PDB file of C-alpha atoms in Angstrom:
ATOM      1  CA  MET O 163     158.382   4.889 144.726  1.00 82.00           C
ATOM      2  CA  ILE O 164     156.478   2.269 146.673  1.00 92.00           C
ATOM      3  CA  GLY O 165     157.749   3.893 149.892  1.00 94.00           C
ATOM      4  CA  ALA O 166     155.904   7.128 149.002  1.00 95.00           C
ATOM      5  CA  VAL O 167     152.702   5.117 148.436  1.00 96.00           C
ATOM      6  CA  LEU O 168     152.973   3.477 151.869  1.00 96.00           C
ATOM      7  CA  VAL O 169     153.792   6.701 153.665  1.00 96.00           C
ATOM      8  CA  GLU O 170     150.785   8.363 152.035  1.00 96.00           C
ATOM      9  CA  LEU O 171     148.333   5.483 152.722  1.00 97.00           C
ATOM     10  CA  LEU O 172     149.512   5.122 156.341  1.00 97.00           C
ATOM     11  CA  ALA O 173     149.012   8.856 156.925  1.00 97.00           C
ATOM     12  CA  ALA O 174     145.253   8.272 156.834  1.00 97.00           C
ATOM     13  CA  PRO O 175     143.519   9.615 159.912  1.00 98.00           C
ATOM     14  CA  GLU O 176     142.612   6.176 161.260  1.00 97.00           C
ATOM     15  CA  VAL O 177     146.207   4.957 161.111  1.00 98.00           C
ATOM     16  CA  ALA O 178     147.733   8.314 162.128  1.00 97.00           C
ATOM     17  CA  ALA O 179     145.551   8.333 165.239  1.00 98.00           C
ATOM     18  CA  LEU O 180     147.656   5.371 166.482  1.00 98.00           C
ATOM     19  CA  VAL O 181     151.116   5.833 164.961  1.00 98.00           C
ATOM     20  CA  GLY O 182     151.200   9.543 164.054  1.00 97.00           C
ATOM     21  CA  ASP O 183     153.938  10.120 161.473  1.00 96.00           C
ATOM     22  CA  ARG O 184     156.131   7.335 162.804  1.00 98.00           C
ATOM     23  CA  VAL O 185     156.459   5.404 159.552  1.00 97.00           C
ATOM     24  CA  PHE O 186     160.085   4.756 158.593  1.00 98.00           C
ATOM     25  CA  PRO O 187     161.955   2.961 155.795  1.00 97.00           C
ATOM     26  CA  VAL O 188     163.626  -0.285 156.717  1.00 97.00           C
ATOM     27  CA  HIS O 189     164.477   0.405 160.426  1.00 96.00           C
ATOM     28  CA  LEU O 190     162.995   2.268 163.314  1.00 96.00           C
ATOM     29  CA  PRO O 191     165.241   4.959 164.821  1.00 96.00           C
ATOM     30  CA  ASP O 192     167.106   4.278 168.056  1.00 95.00           C
ATOM     31  CA  GLU O 193     164.712   4.502 171.017  1.00 94.00           C
ATOM     32  CA  PRO O 194     161.581   5.197 168.972  1.00 95.00           C
ATOM     33  CA  VAL O 195     158.242   6.448 170.309  1.00 97.00           C
ATOM     34  CA  LEU O 196     155.888   3.512 170.005  1.00 97.00           C
ATOM     35  CA  PRO O 197     153.818   2.342 168.248  1.00 98.00           C
ATOM     36  CA  ALA O 198     155.683   2.830 165.032  1.00 98.00           C
ATOM     37  CA  VAL O 199     155.960   1.131 161.640  1.00 98.00           C
ATOM     38  CA  ALA O 200     158.974   0.258 159.492  1.00 98.00           C
ATOM     39  CA  TYR O 201     158.511  -0.769 155.848  1.00 98.00           C
ATOM     40  CA  GLN O 202     160.804  -2.539 153.432  1.00 98.00           C
ATOM     41  CA  VAL O 203     160.579  -3.963 149.928  1.00 97.00           C
ATOM     42  CA  ILE O 204     161.378  -7.681 150.087  1.00 97.00           C
ATOM     43  CA  ASP O 205     160.700  -8.457 146.381  1.00 96.00           C
ATOM     44  CA  GLU O 206     159.841  -6.402 143.319  1.00 94.00           C
ATOM     45  CA  LYS O 207     159.112  -7.492 139.792  1.00 92.00           C
ATOM     46  CA  ARG O 208     158.530  -5.374 136.694  1.00 87.00           C
ATOM     47  CA  GLN O 209     156.257  -6.797 134.004  1.00 80.00           C
ATOM     48  CA  GLN O 210     157.276  -6.829 130.369  1.00 73.00           C
ATOM     49  CA  ASN O 211     155.279  -6.645 127.197  1.00 73.00           C
ATOM     50  CA  ALA O 212     156.616  -8.444 124.145  1.00 69.00           C
ATOM     51  CA  ARG O 213     159.555  -6.133 123.654  1.00 75.00           C
ATOM     52  CA  ARG O 214     159.538  -3.526 126.346  1.00 73.00           C
ATOM     53  CA  PRO O 215     158.642  -2.859 130.005  1.00 69.00           C
ATOM     54  CA  SER O 216     154.922  -2.314 130.582  1.00 75.00           C
ATOM     55  CA  GLY O 217     155.395   0.044 133.543  1.00 84.00           C
ATOM     56  CA  ARG O 218     153.505  -2.373 135.779  1.00 92.00           C
ATOM     57  CA  VAL O 219     155.185  -3.443 139.009  1.00 94.00           C
ATOM     58  CA  ARG O 220     154.400  -6.027 141.653  1.00 96.00           C
ATOM     59  CA  SER O 221     156.011  -5.187 145.003  1.00 97.00           C
ATOM     60  CA  LEU O 222     156.094  -7.435 148.046  1.00 98.00           C
ATOM     61  CA  VAL O 223     156.438  -5.208 151.075  1.00 98.00           C
ATOM     62  CA  GLN O 224     156.894  -6.034 154.778  1.00 98.00           C
ATOM     63  CA  LEU O 225     155.397  -3.726 157.370  1.00 98.00           C
ATOM     64  CA  SER O 226     156.944  -4.205 160.848  1.00 98.00           C
ATOM     65  CA  ILE O 227     154.563  -2.877 163.476  1.00 98.00           C
ATOM     66  CA  VAL O 228     156.254  -2.301 166.814  1.00 97.00           C
ATOM     67  CA  ALA O 229     154.248  -1.421 169.903  1.00 97.00           C
ATOM     68  CA  PRO O 230     154.753  -1.563 173.679  1.00 96.00           C
ATOM     69  CA  ASP O 231     152.734  -4.788 173.986  1.00 94.00           C
ATOM     70  CA  TYR O 232     150.809  -7.471 172.079  1.00 93.00           C
ATOM     71  CA  ASP O 233     147.409  -5.770 172.270  1.00 94.00           C
ATOM     72  CA  ALA O 234     148.732  -2.399 170.999  1.00 96.00           C
ATOM     73  CA  ALA O 235     150.600  -4.072 168.104  1.00 96.00           C
ATOM     74  CA  TYR O 236     147.515  -5.937 166.994  1.00 96.00           C
ATOM     75  CA  ALA O 237     145.362  -2.856 167.335  1.00 97.00           C
ATOM     76  CA  VAL O 238     147.643  -1.081 164.837  1.00 98.00           C
ATOM     77  CA  ALA O 239     147.775  -4.143 162.590  1.00 98.00           C
ATOM     78  CA  TRP O 240     143.983  -4.273 162.490  1.00 98.00           C
ATOM     79  CA  VAL O 241     143.629  -0.629 161.500  1.00 98.00           C
ATOM     80  CA  ILE O 242     146.372  -0.970 158.805  1.00 98.00           C
ATOM     81  CA  ARG O 243     144.624  -4.088 157.486  1.00 98.00           C
ATOM     82  CA  ARG O 244     141.348  -2.256 157.218  1.00 97.00           C
ATOM     83  CA  ARG O 245     143.095   0.746 155.464  1.00 97.00           C
ATOM     84  CA  LEU O 246     145.129  -1.222 152.926  1.00 97.00           C
ATOM     85  CA  GLU O 247     143.091  -4.300 152.043  1.00 96.00           C
ATOM     86  CA  ARG O 248     142.109  -4.193 148.359  1.00 95.00           C
ATOM     87  CA  TRP O 249     142.941  -0.464 148.198  1.00 97.00           C
ATOM     88  CA  ARG O 250     143.019   1.071 144.667  1.00 97.00           C
ATOM     89  CA  GLY O 251     143.678   4.562 143.440  1.00 96.00           C
ATOM     90  CA  ARG O 252     146.469   7.146 143.217  1.00 96.00           C
ATOM     91  CA  ALA O 253     148.935   7.521 146.051  1.00 96.00           C
ATOM     92  CA  GLY O 254     152.560   8.607 146.200  1.00 94.00           C
ATOM     93  CA  GLY O 255     152.385   9.805 142.604  1.00 92.00           C
ATOM     94  CA  VAL O 256     151.595   6.397 141.124  1.00 94.00           C
ATOM     95  CA  LEU O 257     148.500   4.407 140.141  1.00 96.00           C
ATOM     96  CA  VAL O 258     147.883   1.534 142.530  1.00 97.00           C
ATOM     97  CA  TYR O 259     145.861  -1.355 140.978  1.00 96.00           C
ATOM     98  CA  ASP O 260     145.510  -3.491 144.099  1.00 97.00           C
ATOM     99  CA  THR O 261     146.836  -4.245 147.579  1.00 97.00           C
ATOM    100  CA  LEU O 262     146.530  -7.627 149.146  1.00 97.00           C
ATOM    101  CA  GLU O 263     147.760  -8.983 152.518  1.00 97.00           C
ATOM    102  CA  GLU O 264     149.855 -12.075 152.031  1.00 97.00           C
ATOM    103  CA  SER O 265     150.635 -12.949 155.664  1.00 97.00           C
ATOM    104  CA  SER O 266     150.932 -11.693 159.190  1.00 95.00           C
ATOM    105  CA  GLN O 267     152.976 -13.072 162.104  1.00 95.00           C
ATOM    106  CA  ASP O 268     154.253 -12.341 165.562  1.00 91.00           C
ATOM    107  CA  VAL O 269     157.974 -11.687 165.722  1.00 88.00           C
ATOM    108  CA  GLY O 270     159.691 -12.368 169.074  1.00 77.00           C
ATOM    109  CA  ASP O 271     158.000 -12.934 172.379  1.00 78.00           C
ATOM    110  CA  GLY O 272     159.036 -10.004 174.526  1.00 77.00           C
ATOM    111  CA  ALA O 273     158.221  -6.364 174.886  1.00 82.00           C
ATOM    112  CA  PRO O 274     158.028  -4.368 172.768  1.00 93.00           C
ATOM    113  CA  HIS O 275     155.958  -6.591 170.557  1.00 94.00           C
ATOM    114  CA  MET O 276     156.229  -6.734 166.760  1.00 96.00           C
ATOM    115  CA  VAL O 277     153.777  -7.921 164.128  1.00 97.00           C
ATOM    116  CA  ALA O 278     155.203  -8.415 160.644  1.00 97.00           C
ATOM    117  CA  MET O 279     152.658  -8.061 157.849  1.00 98.00           C
ATOM    118  CA  THR O 280     153.532  -8.866 154.215  1.00 98.00           C
ATOM    119  CA  TRP O 281     151.607  -7.050 151.468  1.00 98.00           C
ATOM    120  CA  ARG O 282     151.560  -7.510 147.714  1.00 98.00           C
ATOM    121  CA  ILE O 283     151.000  -4.228 145.895  1.00 97.00           C
ATOM    122  CA  HIS O 284     150.343  -3.985 142.149  1.00 97.00           C
ATOM    123  CA  TRP O 285     151.100  -0.508 140.719  1.00 96.00           C
ATOM    124  CA  LYS O 286     152.194   1.343 137.583  1.00 94.00           C
ATOM    125  CA  GLU O 287     155.287   3.444 137.156  1.00 82.00           C
ATOM    126  CA  GLN O 288     154.738   6.892 135.681  1.00 75.00           C
TER     127      GLN O 288
END
């Protein structure tokens, strides 16, 4: 479900202006058009009430932003950061309580360039 949330949020005009619809689960396709984004869940925890699941979920998600060069990768990362930081509302058919960037780092030193961003997303299963 969190994938649907990410795809919807990253389809916003300011992000789509840079990456179009090139947002993929886990891996980019062979020979992708760049820039592009791959997302994957790296940890997910479901909260429990005293006796049953509450429906609340905390997902830790990595966004891998791949672009032809450093500047282009960071331009996409900046726009994604502005789009997602502290976002709340309905997306992907679920209620999102909060999104928070945990970390960001360069991956590799060649071209194309990749920026890996880690996001913590709090949401509720329907």
